[in-house]
XYZ file of N, CA and C in Angstrom:
825
model
N -65.897 38.353 6.142
C -64.974 38.619 5.029
C -63.627 39.066 5.584
N -62.536 38.588 5.009
C -61.196 38.877 5.495
C -60.824 40.343 5.322
N -59.870 40.755 6.144
C -59.234 42.069 6.023
C -57.817 41.836 5.534
N -57.322 42.727 4.682
C -55.922 42.681 4.259
C -55.211 43.875 4.866
N -54.136 43.624 5.616
C -53.367 44.719 6.182
C -52.046 44.864 5.427
N -51.510 46.064 5.476
C -50.253 46.365 4.801
C -49.259 46.955 5.793
N -48.066 46.405 5.795
C -46.947 46.950 6.561
C -45.745 46.989 5.632
N -45.054 48.122 5.602
C -43.909 48.215 4.695
C -42.904 49.244 5.192
N -41.755 49.235 4.542
C -40.743 50.269 4.770
C -40.675 51.215 3.569
N -41.803 51.352 2.852
C -41.829 52.140 1.622
C -42.033 53.635 1.849
N -42.477 54.032 3.040
C -42.804 55.438 3.248
C -44.063 55.816 2.488
N -44.404 57.097 2.528
C -45.640 57.572 1.894
C -45.402 58.598 0.795
N -44.155 58.764 0.410
C -43.844 59.749 -0.633
C -43.876 59.115 -2.019
N -43.344 57.911 -2.122
C -43.228 57.259 -3.425
C -44.536 56.587 -3.843
N -44.497 55.949 -4.990
C -45.688 55.348 -5.586
C -46.015 53.959 -5.058
N -45.135 53.370 -4.285
C -45.224 51.937 -4.014
C -46.482 51.539 -3.250
N -46.824 52.279 -2.204
C -48.007 51.920 -1.415
C -49.268 52.024 -2.260
N -49.366 53.091 -3.044
C -50.529 53.251 -3.922
C -50.599 52.122 -4.944
N -49.441 51.668 -5.413
C -49.418 50.565 -6.381
C -49.995 49.287 -5.781
N -49.628 49.007 -4.533
C -50.136 47.807 -3.867
C -51.651 47.890 -3.719
N -52.127 49.031 -3.239
C -53.573 49.189 -3.042
C -54.318 49.135 -4.375
N -53.735 49.747 -5.395
C -54.360 49.706 -6.716
C -54.461 48.295 -7.250
N -53.426 47.502 -7.039
C -53.433 46.118 -7.511
C -54.494 45.306 -6.769
N -54.620 45.530 -5.465
C -55.645 44.832 -4.688
C -57.036 45.194 -5.202
N -57.269 46.480 -5.382
C -58.592 46.940 -5.819
C -58.905 46.508 -7.241
N -57.869 46.286 -8.050
C -58.122 45.800 -9.413
C -58.639 44.368 -9.403
N -58.357 43.634 -8.327
C -58.900 42.286 -8.151
C -60.316 42.349 -7.595
N -60.515 43.243 -6.644
C -61.838 43.366 -6.032
C -61.946 44.720 -5.336
N -63.008 45.449 -5.646
C -63.211 46.743 -5.007
C -63.889 46.615 -3.651
N -64.210 45.396 -3.260
C -64.890 45.162 -1.986
C -63.929 44.937 -0.817
N -62.658 44.799 -1.126
C -61.688 44.427 -0.102
C -61.502 45.556 0.914
N -61.458 45.179 2.186
C -61.080 46.125 3.233
C -59.569 46.065 3.396
N -58.908 47.181 3.051
C -57.454 47.266 3.150
C -57.109 48.230 4.276
N -56.296 47.780 5.222
C -55.934 48.603 6.367
C -54.418 48.739 6.423
N -53.945 49.965 6.529
C -52.519 50.208 6.713
C -52.160 50.028 8.181
N -51.198 49.172 8.458
C -50.634 49.143 9.808
C -49.608 50.264 9.904
N -48.591 50.229 9.074
C -47.668 51.360 8.952
C -46.820 51.184 7.701
N -46.385 52.311 7.151
C -45.427 52.300 6.044
C -44.179 53.094 6.420
N -44.042 53.374 7.707
C -42.913 54.175 8.199
C -41.871 53.337 8.927
N -41.838 52.049 8.648
C -40.759 51.222 9.169
C -39.445 51.720 8.584
N -38.417 51.807 9.423
C -37.097 52.183 8.908
C -36.644 51.138 7.898
N -35.972 51.571 6.855
C -35.599 50.677 5.760
C -34.936 49.403 6.269
N -35.522 48.267 5.905
C -35.003 46.918 6.183
C -35.002 46.551 7.672
N -35.655 47.336 8.514
C -35.583 47.100 9.957
C -36.603 46.040 10.366
N -36.153 44.807 10.437
C -37.054 43.694 10.722
C -37.466 43.634 12.191
N -36.597 44.062 13.087
C -36.954 44.044 14.507
C -38.061 45.055 14.796
N -37.965 46.217 14.200
C -39.023 47.222 14.338
C -40.325 46.701 13.740
N -40.223 46.062 12.592
C -41.390 45.479 11.939
C -42.063 44.453 12.843
N -41.248 43.583 13.423
C -41.780 42.522 14.276
C -42.536 43.100 15.464
N -41.986 44.125 16.079
C -42.642 44.734 17.247
C -43.996 45.321 16.855
N -44.027 46.040 15.751
C -45.263 46.709 15.332
C -46.328 45.701 14.929
N -45.984 44.763 14.057
C -46.975 43.808 13.560
C -47.450 42.879 14.676
N -46.533 42.430 15.500
C -46.899 41.532 16.608
C -47.929 42.173 17.535
N -47.799 43.460 17.748
C -48.700 44.136 18.675
C -49.949 44.704 17.997
N -50.031 44.572 16.670
C -51.201 45.074 15.951
C -52.112 43.965 15.441
N -51.537 42.847 14.978
C -52.334 41.849 14.248
C -53.468 41.282 15.082
N -53.250 41.139 16.399
C -54.225 40.449 17.258
C -55.545 41.206 17.386
N -55.556 42.469 16.972
C -56.789 43.256 17.038
C -57.649 43.096 15.786
N -57.124 42.394 14.796
C -57.874 42.159 13.563
C -58.624 40.831 13.658
N -59.678 40.674 12.863
C -60.471 39.440 12.929
C -59.645 38.217 12.547
N -59.935 37.069 13.142
C -59.272 35.830 12.717
C -59.447 35.622 11.217
N -58.417 35.109 10.579
C -58.459 34.908 9.135
C -57.963 36.097 8.350
N -57.591 37.182 9.038
C -57.052 38.356 8.336
C -55.741 37.992 7.650
N -55.448 38.748 6.597
C -54.270 38.491 5.767
C -53.349 39.695 5.896
N -52.120 39.454 6.340
C -51.196 40.545 6.629
C -50.016 40.500 5.654
N -49.949 41.490 4.770
C -48.815 41.617 3.866
C -47.730 42.413 4.590
N -46.566 41.793 4.736
C -45.447 42.432 5.434
C -44.324 42.635 4.411
N -44.305 43.818 3.813
C -43.377 44.105 2.716
C -42.214 44.952 3.231
N -41.384 44.327 4.035
C -40.174 44.971 4.563
C -38.989 44.086 4.183
N -37.939 44.704 3.669
C -36.798 43.929 3.165
C -37.299 42.841 2.226
N -38.087 43.253 1.257
C -38.793 42.268 0.426
C -38.372 42.291 -1.043
N -37.227 42.898 -1.350
C -36.788 42.910 -2.737
C -36.616 41.488 -3.254
N -37.002 41.293 -4.491
C -37.031 39.939 -5.057
C -35.648 39.458 -5.486
N -35.389 38.193 -5.178
C -34.226 37.494 -5.728
C -34.613 36.029 -5.868
N -34.291 35.406 -6.992
C -34.711 34.013 -7.213
C -34.263 33.051 -6.128
N -33.189 33.382 -5.425
C -32.674 32.462 -4.406
C -33.361 32.627 -3.059
N -34.231 33.625 -2.927
C -34.925 33.818 -1.654
C -36.408 33.536 -1.827
N -36.923 32.713 -0.955
C -38.329 32.338 -1.027
C -39.225 33.481 -0.558
N -40.464 33.440 -1.001
C -41.540 34.256 -0.439
C -42.539 33.292 0.171
N -43.084 33.662 1.301
C -43.830 32.666 2.079
C -45.187 33.169 2.570
N -46.040 32.210 2.853
C -47.287 32.426 3.593
C -47.151 31.636 4.890
N -47.308 32.314 6.010
C -47.273 31.630 7.303
C -48.635 31.779 7.966
N -49.224 30.653 8.321
C -50.475 30.688 9.074
C -50.126 30.549 10.551
N -50.416 31.619 11.297
C -50.019 31.681 12.704
C -51.152 32.295 13.512
N -51.532 31.639 14.569
C -52.558 32.160 15.484
C -53.848 32.523 14.741
N -54.176 31.751 13.707
C -55.413 31.977 12.975
C -55.363 33.098 11.956
N -54.172 33.656 11.703
C -53.993 34.718 10.719
C -53.002 34.250 9.659
N -53.025 34.908 8.495
C -52.067 34.636 7.428
C -51.083 35.802 7.322
N -49.787 35.478 7.214
C -48.740 36.488 7.073
C -47.963 36.198 5.795
N -47.917 37.178 4.904
C -47.239 37.036 3.621
C -46.006 37.929 3.634
N -44.849 37.351 3.358
C -43.606 38.123 3.425
C -42.516 37.412 2.655
N -41.375 38.060 2.551
C -40.175 37.376 2.080
C -39.673 36.479 3.208
N -38.958 35.449 2.845
C -38.362 34.558 3.846
C -37.047 35.182 4.311
N -37.194 36.234 5.117
C -36.032 37.003 5.555
C -35.808 36.951 7.064
N -36.553 36.110 7.748
C -36.412 35.987 9.190
C -37.503 36.666 9.982
N -38.371 37.417 9.316
C -39.397 38.181 10.024
C -40.376 37.270 10.763
N -40.642 36.088 10.230
C -41.592 35.175 10.887
C -41.115 34.797 12.283
N -39.845 34.442 12.412
C -39.301 34.087 13.723
C -39.269 35.285 14.657
N -38.958 36.452 14.130
C -38.899 37.638 14.981
C -40.279 38.000 15.522
N -41.305 37.896 14.689
C -42.655 38.243 15.129
C -43.200 37.221 16.116
N -42.911 35.943 15.857
C -43.547 34.878 16.629
C -42.505 33.922 17.187
N -41.612 34.453 18.006
C -40.581 33.645 18.632
C -41.172 32.684 19.661
N -42.403 32.952 20.101
C -43.011 32.130 21.149
C -44.301 31.448 20.709
N -44.627 31.533 19.419
C -45.838 30.892 18.895
C -45.444 30.026 17.707
N -45.828 28.759 17.749
C -45.491 27.850 16.656
C -46.458 28.045 15.494
N -45.937 28.253 14.280
C -46.820 28.382 13.113
C -47.666 27.128 12.904
N -48.895 27.341 12.456
C -49.756 26.213 12.120
C -49.301 25.562 10.821
N -48.803 26.397 9.907
C -48.273 25.897 8.633
C -47.515 27.026 7.950
N -46.520 26.642 7.128
C -45.764 27.612 6.344
C -45.675 27.091 4.917
N -45.879 27.979 3.960
C -45.863 27.607 2.541
C -44.916 28.513 1.773
N -44.132 27.922 0.904
C -43.378 28.715 -0.056
C -44.302 29.054 -1.215
N -44.431 30.322 -1.550
C -45.304 30.745 -2.644
C -44.651 30.341 -3.964
N -45.392 29.602 -4.779
C -44.845 29.081 -6.033
C -45.570 29.628 -7.260
N -46.513 30.530 -7.078
C -47.284 30.997 -8.231
C -46.444 31.792 -9.219
N -45.240 32.224 -8.802
C -44.386 33.015 -9.682
C -43.134 32.246 -10.108
N -43.147 30.939 -9.961
C -41.931 30.163 -10.184
C -41.658 29.791 -11.637
N -42.560 30.112 -12.536
C -42.308 29.804 -13.947
C -41.285 30.795 -14.502
N -40.480 30.343 -15.441
C -39.412 31.187 -15.979
C -39.943 32.405 -16.719
N -41.197 32.333 -17.192
C -41.737 33.447 -17.963
C -42.534 34.422 -17.093
N -42.392 34.292 -15.767
C -43.084 35.210 -14.857
C -42.102 36.248 -14.312
N -42.011 37.412 -14.944
C -41.088 38.426 -14.424
C -41.604 39.006 -13.105
N -40.701 39.264 -12.188
C -41.060 39.882 -10.915
C -40.282 41.186 -10.797
N -40.995 42.274 -10.951
C -40.364 43.583 -10.837
C -40.547 44.178 -9.449
N -41.708 43.913 -8.860
C -42.036 44.466 -7.552
C -42.791 43.389 -6.787
N -42.132 42.698 -5.875
C -42.758 41.538 -5.211
C -44.097 41.844 -4.553
N -44.256 43.020 -4.011
C -45.505 43.336 -3.306
C -46.710 43.241 -4.233
N -46.563 43.710 -5.470
C -47.685 43.657 -6.419
C -47.677 42.367 -7.239
N -46.495 41.828 -7.527
C -46.400 40.677 -8.420
C -46.549 39.334 -7.702
N -46.272 39.315 -6.381
C -46.338 38.061 -5.623
C -47.284 38.175 -4.433
N -47.064 39.182 -3.594
C -47.824 39.273 -2.344
C -49.310 39.521 -2.577
N -49.641 40.439 -3.468
C -51.057 40.735 -3.706
C -51.788 39.541 -4.317
N -51.262 38.887 -5.384
C -51.969 37.698 -5.894
C -52.149 36.620 -4.834
N -51.149 36.426 -3.997
C -51.271 35.428 -2.933
C -52.345 35.842 -1.933
N -52.334 37.122 -1.556
C -53.331 37.615 -0.601
C -54.738 37.499 -1.163
N -54.916 37.817 -2.425
C -56.247 37.762 -3.019
C -56.728 36.322 -3.182
N -55.816 35.420 -3.432
C -56.184 34.000 -3.482
C -56.766 33.572 -2.130
N -56.084 33.957 -1.042
C -56.568 33.610 0.296
C -57.865 34.350 0.611
N -57.938 35.595 0.197
C -59.128 36.418 0.454
C -60.375 35.800 -0.170
N -60.194 35.220 -1.347
C -61.325 34.610 -2.049
C -61.617 33.185 -1.574
N -60.925 32.764 -0.505
C -61.186 31.450 0.066
C -60.314 30.338 -0.448
N -59.317 30.682 -1.252
C -58.436 29.662 -1.798
C -57.517 29.069 -0.745
N -57.122 27.838 -0.949
C -56.220 27.163 -0.027
C -54.772 27.541 -0.335
N -53.961 27.755 0.682
C -52.572 28.151 0.429
C -51.775 27.109 -0.336
N -52.117 25.820 -0.179
C -51.361 24.792 -0.885
C -51.593 24.807 -2.397
N -52.608 25.532 -2.850
C -52.839 25.653 -4.298
C -51.790 26.572 -4.929
N -51.318 27.555 -4.189
C -50.344 28.517 -4.734
C -48.976 28.383 -4.063
N -48.810 27.339 -3.267
C -47.535 27.160 -2.587
C -47.331 25.723 -2.176
N -46.124 25.457 -1.746
C -45.815 24.111 -1.250
C -45.438 24.218 0.225
N -45.915 23.281 0.993
C -45.678 23.301 2.425
C -44.199 23.056 2.715
N -43.650 23.865 3.599
C -42.253 23.713 3.998
C -42.181 23.667 5.521
N -41.084 23.144 6.032
C -40.943 22.994 7.481
C -40.125 24.113 8.108
N -39.183 24.655 7.346
C -38.258 25.626 7.942
C -38.204 26.904 7.127
N -38.057 28.009 7.834
C -37.830 29.308 7.216
C -36.588 29.910 7.849
N -36.120 31.002 7.296
C -34.928 31.655 7.837
C -35.164 32.034 9.293
N -34.185 31.756 10.108
C -34.313 31.969 11.546
C -33.453 33.145 11.977
N -34.099 34.219 12.419
C -33.414 35.320 13.084
C -33.830 35.281 14.541
N -32.881 35.261 15.410
C -33.189 35.136 16.833
C -33.706 36.445 17.401
N -34.843 36.357 18.065
C -35.385 37.517 18.766
C -34.528 37.751 20.007
N -34.098 38.997 20.263
C -33.278 39.257 21.452
C -34.084 39.063 22.730
N -33.750 38.060 23.491
C -34.497 37.722 24.697
C -33.763 38.230 25.933
N -34.523 38.731 26.891
C -33.951 39.082 28.182
C -33.519 37.800 28.890
N -32.453 37.879 29.681
C -31.951 36.710 30.392
C -31.773 37.053 31.870
N -31.774 36.019 32.683
C -31.540 36.212 34.111
C -30.175 35.652 34.478
N -29.326 36.502 35.073
C -28.006 36.101 35.528
C -28.122 35.651 36.981
N -28.055 34.353 37.178
C -28.285 33.782 38.503
C -27.263 34.268 39.523
N -25.994 34.285 39.138
C -24.939 34.627 40.084
C -25.015 36.081 40.543
N -25.477 36.954 39.664
C -25.559 38.367 40.018
C -26.976 38.811 40.344
N -27.907 37.871 40.335
C -29.311 38.174 40.638
C -29.778 39.383 39.819
N -29.680 39.245 38.526
C -29.919 40.387 37.647
C -30.562 39.951 36.337
N -31.591 40.680 35.896
C -32.128 40.519 34.547
C -31.339 41.440 33.623
N -30.902 40.895 32.516
C -30.203 41.690 31.505
C -31.063 41.712 30.244
N -31.515 42.901 29.871
C -32.305 43.064 28.656
C -31.688 44.117 27.769
N -32.436 44.534 26.763
C -31.929 45.585 25.884
C -33.073 46.377 25.287
N -32.725 47.541 24.759
C -33.720 48.392 24.108
C -34.130 47.723 22.801
N -35.425 47.484 22.674
C -35.976 46.778 21.526
C -36.535 47.725 20.480
N -37.105 48.840 20.940
C -37.908 49.682 20.049
C -38.017 51.082 20.638
N -38.055 52.077 19.800
C -38.322 53.457 20.218
C -39.527 53.941 19.432
N -40.583 54.329 20.150
C -41.832 54.642 19.464
C -41.926 56.108 19.059
N -43.064 56.481 18.511
C -43.251 57.815 17.956
C -43.230 58.916 19.012
N -43.363 58.545 20.279
C -43.307 59.518 21.364
C -41.936 59.543 22.030
N -40.998 58.810 21.444
C -39.662 58.761 22.007
C -39.533 57.833 23.198
N -40.569 57.029 23.470
C -40.497 56.081 24.574
C -39.512 54.963 24.242
N -38.747 54.556 25.239
C -37.727 53.523 25.061
C -38.284 52.192 25.562
N -38.531 51.270 24.652
C -39.165 49.993 24.977
C -38.101 48.903 25.067
N -38.121 48.155 26.155
C -37.158 47.072 26.338
C -37.778 45.728 25.971
N -36.964 44.690 26.014
C -37.469 43.333 25.768
C -37.725 42.579 27.071
N -37.839 43.310 28.180
C -38.132 42.694 29.470
C -39.640 42.725 29.689
N -40.261 41.568 29.661
C -41.707 41.503 29.799
C -42.115 41.536 31.267
N -43.351 41.931 31.481
C -43.884 41.927 32.847
C -43.816 40.518 33.446
N -44.171 39.515 32.655
C -44.173 38.133 33.141
C -42.780 37.690 33.563
N -41.777 38.026 32.746
C -40.402 37.640 33.050
C -39.912 38.370 34.297
N -40.232 39.654 34.401
C -39.846 40.437 35.577
C -40.489 39.872 36.842
N -41.788 39.600 36.784
C -42.506 39.147 37.975
C -42.033 37.772 38.437
N -41.526 36.973 37.521
C -41.003 35.651 37.883
C -39.904 35.775 38.923
N -39.036 36.775 38.767
C -37.916 36.942 39.685
C -38.216 37.956 40.789
N -39.095 38.889 40.512
C -39.487 39.849 41.545
C -40.242 39.162 42.669
N -40.884 38.042 42.357
C -41.677 37.343 43.362
C -40.810 36.714 44.450
N -39.518 36.551 44.191
C -38.626 35.934 45.184
C -37.659 36.956 45.775
N -37.895 38.228 45.499
C -37.027 39.272 46.041
C -37.860 40.495 46.382
N -37.608 41.092 47.539
C -38.416 42.227 47.979
C -38.069 43.514 47.240
N -36.811 43.706 46.910
C -36.361 44.976 46.340
C -35.667 44.764 45.000
N -35.784 45.767 44.167
C -35.123 45.725 42.870
C -34.711 47.134 42.461
N -33.780 47.204 41.536
C -33.346 48.480 40.964
C -33.231 48.306 39.458
N -33.887 49.193 38.714
C -33.806 49.178 37.259
C -32.790 50.219 36.821
N -31.883 49.830 35.935
C -30.846 50.747 35.466
C -30.861 50.816 33.946
N -31.176 51.997 33.430
C -31.093 52.304 32.005
C -29.994 53.360 31.871
N -28.836 52.968 31.461
C -27.716 53.903 31.334
C -27.539 54.686 32.635
N -27.863 56.007 32.633
C -27.683 56.809 33.840
C -28.983 57.006 34.618
N -29.990 56.188 34.320
C -31.273 56.291 35.005
C -31.379 55.122 35.976
N -31.734 55.425 37.202
C -31.885 54.397 38.221
C -33.244 54.565 38.880
N -34.000 53.467 39.000
C -35.317 53.552 39.617
C -35.644 52.248 40.332
N -36.367 52.360 41.413
C -36.837 51.171 42.133
C -38.356 51.090 42.085
N -38.936 51.762 41.095
C -40.385 51.777 40.969
C -40.784 51.644 39.509
N -41.729 50.763 39.239
C -42.282 50.603 37.889
C -43.786 50.837 37.979
N -44.280 51.755 37.195
C -45.701 52.076 37.210
C -46.476 51.111 36.330
N -47.766 50.970 36.628
C -48.617 50.070 35.851
C -49.097 50.683 34.554
N -49.228 52.007 34.536
C -49.696 52.654 33.309
C -49.171 54.086 33.218
N -49.232 54.602 32.013
C -48.662 55.903 31.675
C -49.185 57.022 32.565
N -50.493 57.046 32.799
C -51.103 58.152 33.545
C -50.818 58.102 35.043
N -50.215 57.005 35.520
C -49.855 56.939 36.938
C -48.759 57.942 37.285
N -48.113 58.493 36.272
C -47.105 59.537 36.511
C -47.740 60.741 37.193
N -48.976 61.026 36.820
C -49.689 62.183 37.375
C -50.360 61.769 38.684
N -49.913 62.343 39.781
C -50.491 61.982 41.086
C -51.548 62.986 41.550
N -51.653 64.109 40.844
C -52.667 65.116 41.161
C -53.150 65.738 39.852
N -54.353 65.330 39.408
C -54.823 65.768 38.091
C -55.200 67.243 38.050
N -55.338 67.861 39.193
C -55.556 69.320 39.213
C -54.279 70.058 38.818
N -53.145 69.390 38.989
C -51.854 69.986 38.635
C -51.193 69.191 37.500
N -52.025 68.611 36.622
C -51.520 67.713 35.581
C -50.388 68.324 34.765
N -50.472 69.584 34.451
C -49.479 70.227 33.580
C -48.092 70.243 34.222
N -48.038 70.220 35.528
C -46.755 70.244 36.224
C -45.969 68.945 36.018
N -46.662 67.909 35.570
C -46.002 66.618 35.391
C -45.492 66.414 33.968
N -45.760 67.378 33.069
C -45.223 67.291 31.711
C -43.697 67.232 31.784
N -43.107 66.284 31.088
C -41.652 66.169 31.078
C -41.091 65.274 32.165
N -41.956 64.738 33.042
C -41.487 63.841 34.092
C -41.214 62.456 33.501
N -40.164 61.833 33.976
C -39.824 60.508 33.471
C -40.323 59.429 34.419
N -40.514 58.235 33.895
C -40.955 57.107 34.708
C -40.675 55.818 33.962
N -40.716 54.735 34.690
C -40.639 53.405 34.101
C -41.994 52.744 34.254
N -42.486 52.187 33.186
C -43.811 51.564 33.192
C -43.751 50.243 32.431
N -44.791 49.438 32.609
C -45.042 48.339 31.690
C -46.073 48.848 30.689
N -45.693 48.879 29.418
C -46.555 49.484 28.409
C -47.695 48.545 28.005
N -48.451 48.935 26.982
C -49.621 48.141 26.597
C -49.252 46.808 25.962
N -47.960 46.608 25.660
C -47.481 45.299 25.205
C -46.864 44.523 26.363
N -47.022 45.059 27.583
C -46.467 44.447 28.801
C -44.953 44.331 28.749
N -44.309 45.344 28.176
C -42.852 45.405 28.141
C -42.377 46.608 28.949
N -41.272 46.445 29.633
C -40.701 47.522 30.446
C -40.250 48.660 29.545
N -40.644 49.862 29.917
C -40.428 51.030 29.057
C -40.031 52.238 29.895
N -39.134 53.059 29.352
C -38.834 54.360 29.939
C -39.620 55.400 29.148
N -40.395 56.200 29.857
C -41.259 57.171 29.186
C -41.099 58.556 29.787
N -41.394 59.545 28.997
C -41.490 60.934 29.454
C -42.941 61.350 29.287
N -43.560 61.826 30.334
C -44.967 62.214 30.252
C -45.149 63.386 29.286
N -46.011 63.182 28.296
C -46.289 64.141 27.231
C -45.044 64.445 26.397
N -44.164 63.443 26.294
C -42.974 63.602 25.460
C -43.273 63.318 23.996
N -42.305 63.589 23.146
C -42.434 63.336 21.715
C -41.124 62.774 21.212
N -41.070 62.476 19.935
C -39.842 61.950 19.360
C -38.718 62.977 19.473
N -39.074 64.256 19.616
C -38.074 65.320 19.725
C -37.583 65.526 21.151
N -38.448 65.260 22.132
C -38.038 65.501 23.522
C -38.440 64.356 24.454
N -38.570 63.161 23.880
C -38.951 62.002 24.686
C -37.752 61.364 25.359
N -37.981 60.192 25.937
C -36.936 59.520 26.710
C -35.704 59.193 25.871
N -35.907 58.751 24.634
C -34.761 58.372 23.807
C -33.845 59.557 23.545
N -34.432 60.750 23.349
C -33.645 61.948 23.080
C -33.001 62.491 24.346
N -33.801 62.630 25.398
C -33.296 63.238 26.630
C -32.235 62.383 27.303
N -32.366 61.071 27.187
C -31.407 60.189 27.842
C -30.397 59.603 26.855
N -30.510 59.986 25.588
C -29.546 59.547 24.587
C -29.495 58.054 24.383
N -30.657 57.407 24.392
C -30.678 55.957 24.284
C -31.104 55.506 22.892
N -30.593 54.368 22.478
C -30.927 53.837 21.157
C -31.116 52.329 21.258
N -31.638 51.738 20.196
C -31.911 50.296 20.212
C -30.612 49.515 20.398
N -30.737 48.408 21.112
C -29.581 47.556 21.355
C -28.864 47.824 22.661
N -29.115 48.973 23.290
C -28.448 49.275 24.556
C -28.967 48.385 25.674
N -28.098 48.072 26.608
C -28.445 47.152 27.688
C -29.288 47.833 28.768
N -30.137 47.020 29.385
C -30.999 47.444 30.491
C -30.852 46.367 31.574
N -30.768 46.820 32.813
C -30.529 45.871 33.900
C -31.596 46.032 34.994
N -32.023 44.908 35.526
C -32.881 44.910 36.722
C -32.149 44.088 37.776
N -31.694 44.762 38.823
C -30.940 44.102 39.876
C -31.849 43.812 41.060
N -31.777 42.603 41.574
C -32.591 42.202 42.731
C -31.692 42.087 43.967
N -32.219 42.538 45.092
C -31.441 42.493 46.338
C -31.814 41.236 47.138
């Protein structure tokens, strides 16, 4: 049986998340509903893409993911179902599909048409469009029954790291800052290793931070577990669980993590220089 996940920028104070869950349960009380997060910054599609991309793969194939970020209804903007990597993603056609899956080709994309009649008022797309579409899929319905197949959706370019041949340098940028204040870049382990394999030495530069060492995991910061507490607050560069280059502070938080201590924010440049 499918799982329905919810991701939104609605927060947890207002009624909106409860409304979505209530609407789902009014269709069927058997549904497994899982929150991915509702703490996405308002309209922040890049943050949404990072979170959903790194969460969806842990759910069973055939899961249905409602992505209600920047999803306010307007007749001129489509709402879509995208079948990608064996999962269904329901969202507004706002560019989120390309941001989440810049490297995976969708199996199919459908414009949701179940609300296209003039007498169908849409006050809240998540309950009026996304939930009916999700429940149709949950009950085994085919997406083409409630939508029409389309070839193109809005394209927002995912910020990709690039290699500057003349300067022997990878140029990336800060993609995401997590709940621990860790600064996540868009430089993947695979992309880094492609160029590291032809050069013995490298230097990573994040603003005023310079390092020639990247750790494999967070706990590698601690070199003596009998003195673990002495390493609290130590900084390091690692490849995180999404295999992206990250600046971290051991046992840091959003208040005293890398983003705060080093004053870094999304969009800032990151450089890896090869000798």
